[in-house]
Each structure stands twice: as structure tokens, then as C-alpha cells.
Amino acid sequence: MDRKYNSMREPAPSEHIPEHGIPAETAYQIVKDETFPQTQPRLNLATFVTTYMDDYGTRIMNEAVNINYIDETEYPRVAVMCGRCINMVANMWNTPEKGEWKTGAVGIGSSEACMLGGVAAWLRWRARRQAQGKPYDKPNLVMSTAYQVVWEKFCQLWQIEMRTVPVTREHPTLDVDSAIRMCDENTICIVPVAGVTWTGMNDDVQGLNDALEKYNAETGYDIPIHVDAASGGFILPFLDPDKKWDFRLKWVLSISTSGHKYGLVYPGLGWVVWRDKSCLPDEMSFSVNYLGANITQVGLNFSRPAAQILAQYYNFLHLGMEGYKEVHSNSMAVARYCHEAIGKMSCFENYSKKLDNPLFIWTLKPEYAEKTNWTLYDLQDKLMQSGWMVPAYTMPKDMEDMVVMRVVVRQGMSRDMADMLIGDIRNAVAELEKLEYPTPSCVASGRNGKIKGKVYTH
Ligand SMILES: *Cc1c(COP(=O)(O)O)cnc(C)c1O
């Protein structure tokens, strides 16, 4: 039989590129159907990354789908637009730099932006050590245990020792005194986070800056700050503009953010900005001459899509400061609403009373968890059945026995959706409370659970 007709009844290829192709329509359908049963992106409350853009933003991106950003000679206006975006982000973070083009770089996400900020800090430290005739083989970096995995990658790939300050119930964010105590002559930088992935809270950058001012003066070191503002970089300037966390602080030499988180662009965009040119080591700029002109580039990637850059610029034009403020105020209002509703449910306890960013975590109340047959992992499964992805996970080192659940509110999550979510959580809890036997995850957690009032032993 013609493959045109039988291709739908054969298993999908998974090892080798098939010898013969199939009609585009069939191939399209197979690919579509593979992805069909997944979570709807907008019900994915696990991600920080944009799942809604308006029609024009989507159009801009689709129309630029065949443009490679690196071809600056062919598409010089894209490079100009990228420079304008860097300027705007730098000014949004109160850069002191005055020149026409601020010092920064575009990345695929915060991960690339963090790597670039980290590498610059390491190279600056190394140059200083070399100039002093001192050894430069044992660099270290200080941050809290609630780091995002990119910092583990950075330290592993560049062989930098990672020194972590435990986050605990007493110190739910980076403890400044402990961070300073971990520093020495080999510390390349301290990395506070604005919008900690695990909790949604902000580390105290100003407190850290003030402590470093004193410490650096006493020791003669120059330990700087890189702020990982993956989420907070696009929240603080709009919702808390008077808070000093950015280049208004002396020791903040670089900041990174995700354009595809609260910058409101679909995935594939990060930004890093340095205080000024002197903070970006020359070794990080590479020139290539085979694209039709001499191009200088800072980044780990070479080719990358241009669409996200156009979309970022589109968002800046369309929304303006006012529009961003409104979008994020809406997300904050919806997040506060969910936070309050969940805090009122008798089985739950919010981790933090106030919200720094439009996301939060909560736990089962310890006294409730003691005598129930289910865990937050079971609630995650139940919510999946109504289409929601609300992740449950354990907290980082030193708090890993605490299981939490997180909701990230983004543009596109309406109050109506919040009401549906809260309703689904209530229904799921009511169902779980009817369980007569502990769930496997409850047993695995080491709790015995309860059978109709009796302690279950196994
Ligand atoms: C999301 C996140 C990252 C990684 O960002 P990507 O844009 O996904 O690469 C790094 N740090 C923090 C604090 C984050 O929240």
C-alpha cells in the first residue's frame, strides 16, 4: 500500500530518519497529536515564562521566524533594536553609564545572561589577582542555597567553588551576615536574587551592598554583586521603583533578567547589563569578519532567533512604563487573591505573609499533615486532572523535609481563572480528605497516615 495511506498505522520513528517521507499533512498531524494531551500552557502555573502575548506581539514574532539575529550585516536594524532594548533595560535599572550604547548583551534566557555576568566577575577578579602577583586558581562565589540551577552549572562548568548560605525558616532569604562571613580574597562575587525561584521572595540587595561597603573597606577587597533578577528585574522597576536594588547601589556591577519572564516575551530571551564598559572584560568580546563586516559580539551562542528581540522592543513601545505597571499590578492583585484564599483554607499555611513578586508557596500545616492520608504531591496529581500544573517540591538543602506547592501568576491569568483554580483546589482537597488509606506518597513521606482515626502501620 502507498505510504500515503498506511503511515498513520505505523509506529512513529524514534531511532532512524525514515527512508521515505510521508505527506506533509500526515506528518503535521502526527506531530500535533503527539503534543495534544500536554498541559495547556496557560494552565501551567509552574512556569515563570510567558504563555500569553497579544495578537500583534505574536504576529511580530511569527513574521520574524526566519531571521537569525547574528546576521547583523544583513539585518542591521535588528542589531540596532537590540542595542535600544539594552539601553532601555539599563536605564530601567538606573545605570550610571552615559554613552549612546549602554554595556550589555542579549541571551537565550537568564541562564546565558547569568553565565555572562558570572564569567565577567571571574575574569575581573583574575585580572586583579594577576596584577597583584597573587594566585588565581581558587575562585569562589557566594549565594543562598535557594539558587537557581544555572548557578550550579556556572560553578561546575567554570570550576568555581560555590559557597552557599542556608535559607531557613529564620532566614527565608539570603542572610547577609553569613554571606559576608563566607567571603575571602578569592570571592569573585556575591549573587543575591530578586524573585527567588523557590519562594518568590527578594534577597536584600541594599543590606548586602551596605555590608560589602564596610567589609571591602576593612579588607581592601573589591567583592562585587551580580543581581540575578530573572523575575524581579521586570517587576521591581514598575511595582517598587523607590526600592534600591540595582545600579543605584555602588557594588552592583551587573544584573541579569529573563525577557521571557516578566519582560512578557515568548521563550528565548534574556538580558545582562554591566554598570559600565570597565566591568566587561575585553576577552569576552569576539569579532567575526565573515558576515560582510566586522561584528563584535558578547555571548555564549552564535546563531539565535531575532524574533524575541523584536517582540521585546514591540512590548516596550506598546506598553510603555505605564502598561508594564498595569500588567504586573494585575498579576500581583490576582496572586494576592490566591494567596489569601489559600491561606484561609484550614489545611494550608502560606510560607510568607507578604508577596514580593506575583508568586508564592505554601505548605500543609504541620499539625494537619500529621493526621492526614495525603500529601501535596497527591494534590498536584489531582489538579492535573482538571488541567492545572501546580508543582509540589521539596525546599533546598537544610530545609529539604519541607514540601511546598507554588503558583506563579503571569499576564493572562484572570481573576476568573483564579476562582476556577481555587474552586478546583477546594474540590481536590475535599476528595483527598475522603481517603480511607494513606496514598503511596504519604507512606513514602514517612508519615503513617490514618485509617478512620486509627494510626496506620505497615
Ligand atoms: C528562571 C530563572 C533563571 C533561569 O532563567 P532562564 O531564563 O530560564 O534561563 C535563573 N535564575 C532565576 C532566579 C530564575 O528564576
PDB file of C-alpha atoms in Angstrom, residues 148-251:
ATOM      1  CA  GLN A 148      18.552  28.553  40.538  1.00  0.00           C
ATOM      2  CA  VAL A 149      20.252  25.608  38.858  1.00  0.00           C
ATOM      3  CA  VAL A 150      22.089  27.873  36.388  1.00  0.00           C
ATOM      4  CA  TRP A 151      24.489  28.883  39.185  1.00  0.00           C
ATOM      5  CA  GLU A 152      25.331  25.278  39.847  1.00  0.00           C
ATOM      6  CA  LYS A 153      26.038  24.908  36.129  1.00  0.00           C
ATOM      7  CA  PHE A 154      28.134  28.061  36.074  1.00  0.00           C
ATOM      8  CA  CYS A 155      30.234  26.957  39.053  1.00  0.00           C
ATOM      9  CA  GLN A 156      30.602  23.425  37.707  1.00  0.00           C
ATOM     10  CA  LEU A 157      31.496  24.434  34.136  1.00  0.00           C
ATOM     11  CA  TRP A 158      33.965  27.146  35.095  1.00  0.00           C
ATOM     12  CA  GLN A 159      35.264  25.252  38.145  1.00  0.00           C
ATOM     13  CA  ILE A 160      34.336  27.890  40.670  1.00  0.00           C
ATOM     14  CA  GLU A 161      33.713  26.877  44.252  1.00  0.00           C
ATOM     15  CA  MET A 162      30.132  27.536  45.268  1.00  0.00           C
ATOM     16  CA  ARG A 163      29.639  28.672  48.849  1.00  0.00           C
ATOM     17  CA  THR A 164      26.046  28.619  49.978  1.00  0.00           C
ATOM     18  CA  VAL A 165      24.289  30.326  52.853  1.00  0.00           C
ATOM     19  CA  PRO A 166      21.381  28.169  54.072  1.00  0.00           C
ATOM     20  CA  VAL A 167      17.882  29.600  53.747  1.00  0.00           C
ATOM     21  CA  THR A 168      15.913  28.545  56.799  1.00  0.00           C
ATOM     22  CA  ARG A 169      12.636  29.451  58.478  1.00  0.00           C
ATOM     23  CA  GLU A 170      14.530  32.095  60.489  1.00  0.00           C
ATOM     24  CA  HIS A 171      16.324  33.401  57.388  1.00  0.00           C
ATOM     25  CA  PRO A 172      13.933  32.794  54.491  1.00  0.00           C
ATOM     26  CA  THR A 173      16.179  34.875  52.177  1.00  0.00           C
ATOM     27  CA  LEU A 174      19.967  35.334  51.874  1.00  0.00           C
ATOM     28  CA  ASP A 175      21.361  36.058  55.354  1.00  0.00           C
ATOM     29  CA  VAL A 176      23.705  38.981  54.762  1.00  0.00           C
ATOM     30  CA  ASP A 177      25.977  38.444  57.791  1.00  0.00           C
ATOM     31  CA  SER A 178      26.529  34.783  56.943  1.00  0.00           C
ATOM     32  CA  ALA A 179      27.192  35.679  53.305  1.00  0.00           C
ATOM     33  CA  ILE A 180      29.900  38.155  54.317  1.00  0.00           C
ATOM     34  CA  ARG A 181      31.438  35.587  56.676  1.00  0.00           C
ATOM     35  CA  MET A 182      31.835  33.205  53.721  1.00  0.00           C
ATOM     36  CA  CYS A 183      33.819  35.721  51.665  1.00  0.00           C
ATOM     37  CA  ASP A 184      37.567  35.867  51.312  1.00  0.00           C
ATOM     38  CA  GLU A 185      40.186  37.157  48.875  1.00  0.00           C
ATOM     39  CA  ASN A 186      39.068  34.560  46.313  1.00  0.00           C
ATOM     40  CA  THR A 187      35.406  35.566  46.182  1.00  0.00           C
ATOM     41  CA  ILE A 188      34.570  36.678  42.641  1.00  0.00           C
ATOM     42  CA  CYS A 189      31.102  37.992  43.573  1.00  0.00           C
ATOM     43  CA  ILE A 190      28.022  37.533  45.720  1.00  0.00           C
ATOM     44  CA  VAL A 191      24.786  36.737  43.894  1.00  0.00           C
ATOM     45  CA  PRO A 192      21.563  37.876  45.550  1.00  0.00           C
ATOM     46  CA  VAL A 193      18.327  37.004  43.755  1.00  0.00           C
ATOM     47  CA  ALA A 194      15.382  39.298  43.071  1.00  0.00           C
ATOM     48  CA  GLY A 195      12.495  36.848  42.830  1.00  0.00           C
ATOM     49  CA  VAL A 196      13.909  33.648  44.322  1.00  0.00           C
ATOM     50  CA  THR A 197      12.720  30.715  42.224  1.00  0.00           C
ATOM     51  CA  TRP A 198      11.914  28.555  45.255  1.00  0.00           C
ATOM     52  CA  THR A 199       9.944  31.099  47.298  1.00  0.00           C
ATOM     53  CA  GLY A 200       9.164  34.163  45.188  1.00  0.00           C
ATOM     54  CA  MET A 201      10.886  36.401  47.753  1.00  0.00           C
ATOM     55  CA  ASN A 202      13.603  39.015  47.201  1.00  0.00           C
ATOM     56  CA  ASP A 203      17.067  38.859  48.755  1.00  0.00           C
ATOM     57  CA  ASP A 204      18.082  42.097  50.491  1.00  0.00           C
ATOM     58  CA  VAL A 205      20.444  43.657  47.926  1.00  0.00           C
ATOM     59  CA  GLN A 206      20.706  47.002  49.714  1.00  0.00           C
ATOM     60  CA  GLY A 207      21.591  45.322  53.019  1.00  0.00           C
ATOM     61  CA  LEU A 208      24.212  43.261  51.207  1.00  0.00           C
ATOM     62  CA  ASN A 209      25.619  46.323  49.446  1.00  0.00           C
ATOM     63  CA  ASP A 210      25.979  48.183  52.752  1.00  0.00           C
ATOM     64  CA  ALA A 211      27.632  45.217  54.433  1.00  0.00           C
ATOM     65  CA  LEU A 212      30.041  44.829  51.484  1.00  0.00           C
ATOM     66  CA  GLU A 213      30.905  48.512  51.591  1.00  0.00           C
ATOM     67  CA  LYS A 214      32.129  48.021  55.134  1.00  0.00           C
ATOM     68  CA  TYR A 215      33.768  44.634  54.507  1.00  0.00           C
ATOM     69  CA  ASN A 216      35.605  45.761  51.357  1.00  0.00           C
ATOM     70  CA  ALA A 217      36.850  48.885  53.145  1.00  0.00           C
ATOM     71  CA  GLU A 218      38.180  46.803  56.048  1.00  0.00           C
ATOM     72  CA  THR A 219      39.797  44.086  53.944  1.00  0.00           C
ATOM     73  CA  GLY A 220      40.866  46.007  50.854  1.00  0.00           C
ATOM     74  CA  TYR A 221      38.967  43.518  48.650  1.00  0.00           C
ATOM     75  CA  ASP A 222      36.663  44.569  45.816  1.00  0.00           C
ATOM     76  CA  ILE A 223      33.960  41.934  46.096  1.00  0.00           C
ATOM     77  CA  PRO A 224      31.070  42.996  43.846  1.00  0.00           C
ATOM     78  CA  ILE A 225      27.428  41.971  43.444  1.00  0.00           C
ATOM     79  CA  HIS A 226      25.748  40.343  40.456  1.00  0.00           C
ATOM     80  CA  VAL A 227      21.976  40.504  40.920  1.00  0.00           C
ATOM     81  CA  ASP A 228      20.118  37.538  39.434  1.00  0.00           C
ATOM     82  CA  ALA A 229      16.895  39.410  38.696  1.00  0.00           C
ATOM     83  CA  ALA A 230      15.395  36.780  36.381  1.00  0.00           C
ATOM     84  CA  SER A 231      11.899  37.662  37.619  1.00  0.00           C
ATOM     85  CA  GLY A 232      12.425  40.745  39.772  1.00  0.00           C
ATOM     86  CA  GLY A 233      14.252  42.728  37.086  1.00  0.00           C
ATOM     87  CA  PHE A 234      10.989  43.377  35.323  1.00  0.00           C
ATOM     88  CA  ILE A 235       8.837  43.645  38.486  1.00  0.00           C
ATOM     89  CA  LEU A 236      10.692  45.990  40.841  1.00  0.00           C
ATOM     90  CA  PRO A 237      11.092  48.932  38.411  1.00  0.00           C
ATOM     91  CA  PHE A 238       7.320  49.035  37.943  1.00  0.00           C
ATOM     92  CA  LEU A 239       5.875  47.993  41.290  1.00  0.00           C
ATOM     93  CA  ASP A 240       8.510  49.268  43.727  1.00  0.00           C
ATOM     94  CA  PRO A 241      10.522  51.928  41.862  1.00  0.00           C
ATOM     95  CA  ASP A 242      11.901  53.534  45.026  1.00  0.00           C
ATOM     96  CA  LYS A 243      13.460  50.352  46.311  1.00  0.00           C
ATOM     97  CA  LYS A 244      17.214  50.370  45.733  1.00  0.00           C
ATOM     98  CA  TRP A 245      18.412  47.016  44.461  1.00  0.00           C
ATOM     99  CA  ASP A 246      20.012  47.973  41.129  1.00  0.00           C
ATOM    100  CA  PHE A 247      22.844  50.201  39.815  1.00  0.00           C
ATOM    101  CA  ARG A 248      21.917  52.862  42.374  1.00  0.00           C
ATOM    102  CA  LEU A 249      23.924  50.636  44.724  1.00  0.00           C
ATOM    103  CA  LYS A 250      27.677  51.032  44.433  1.00  0.00           C
ATOM    104  CA  TRP A 251      28.738  47.360  44.469  1.00  0.00           C
TER     105      TRP A 251
END
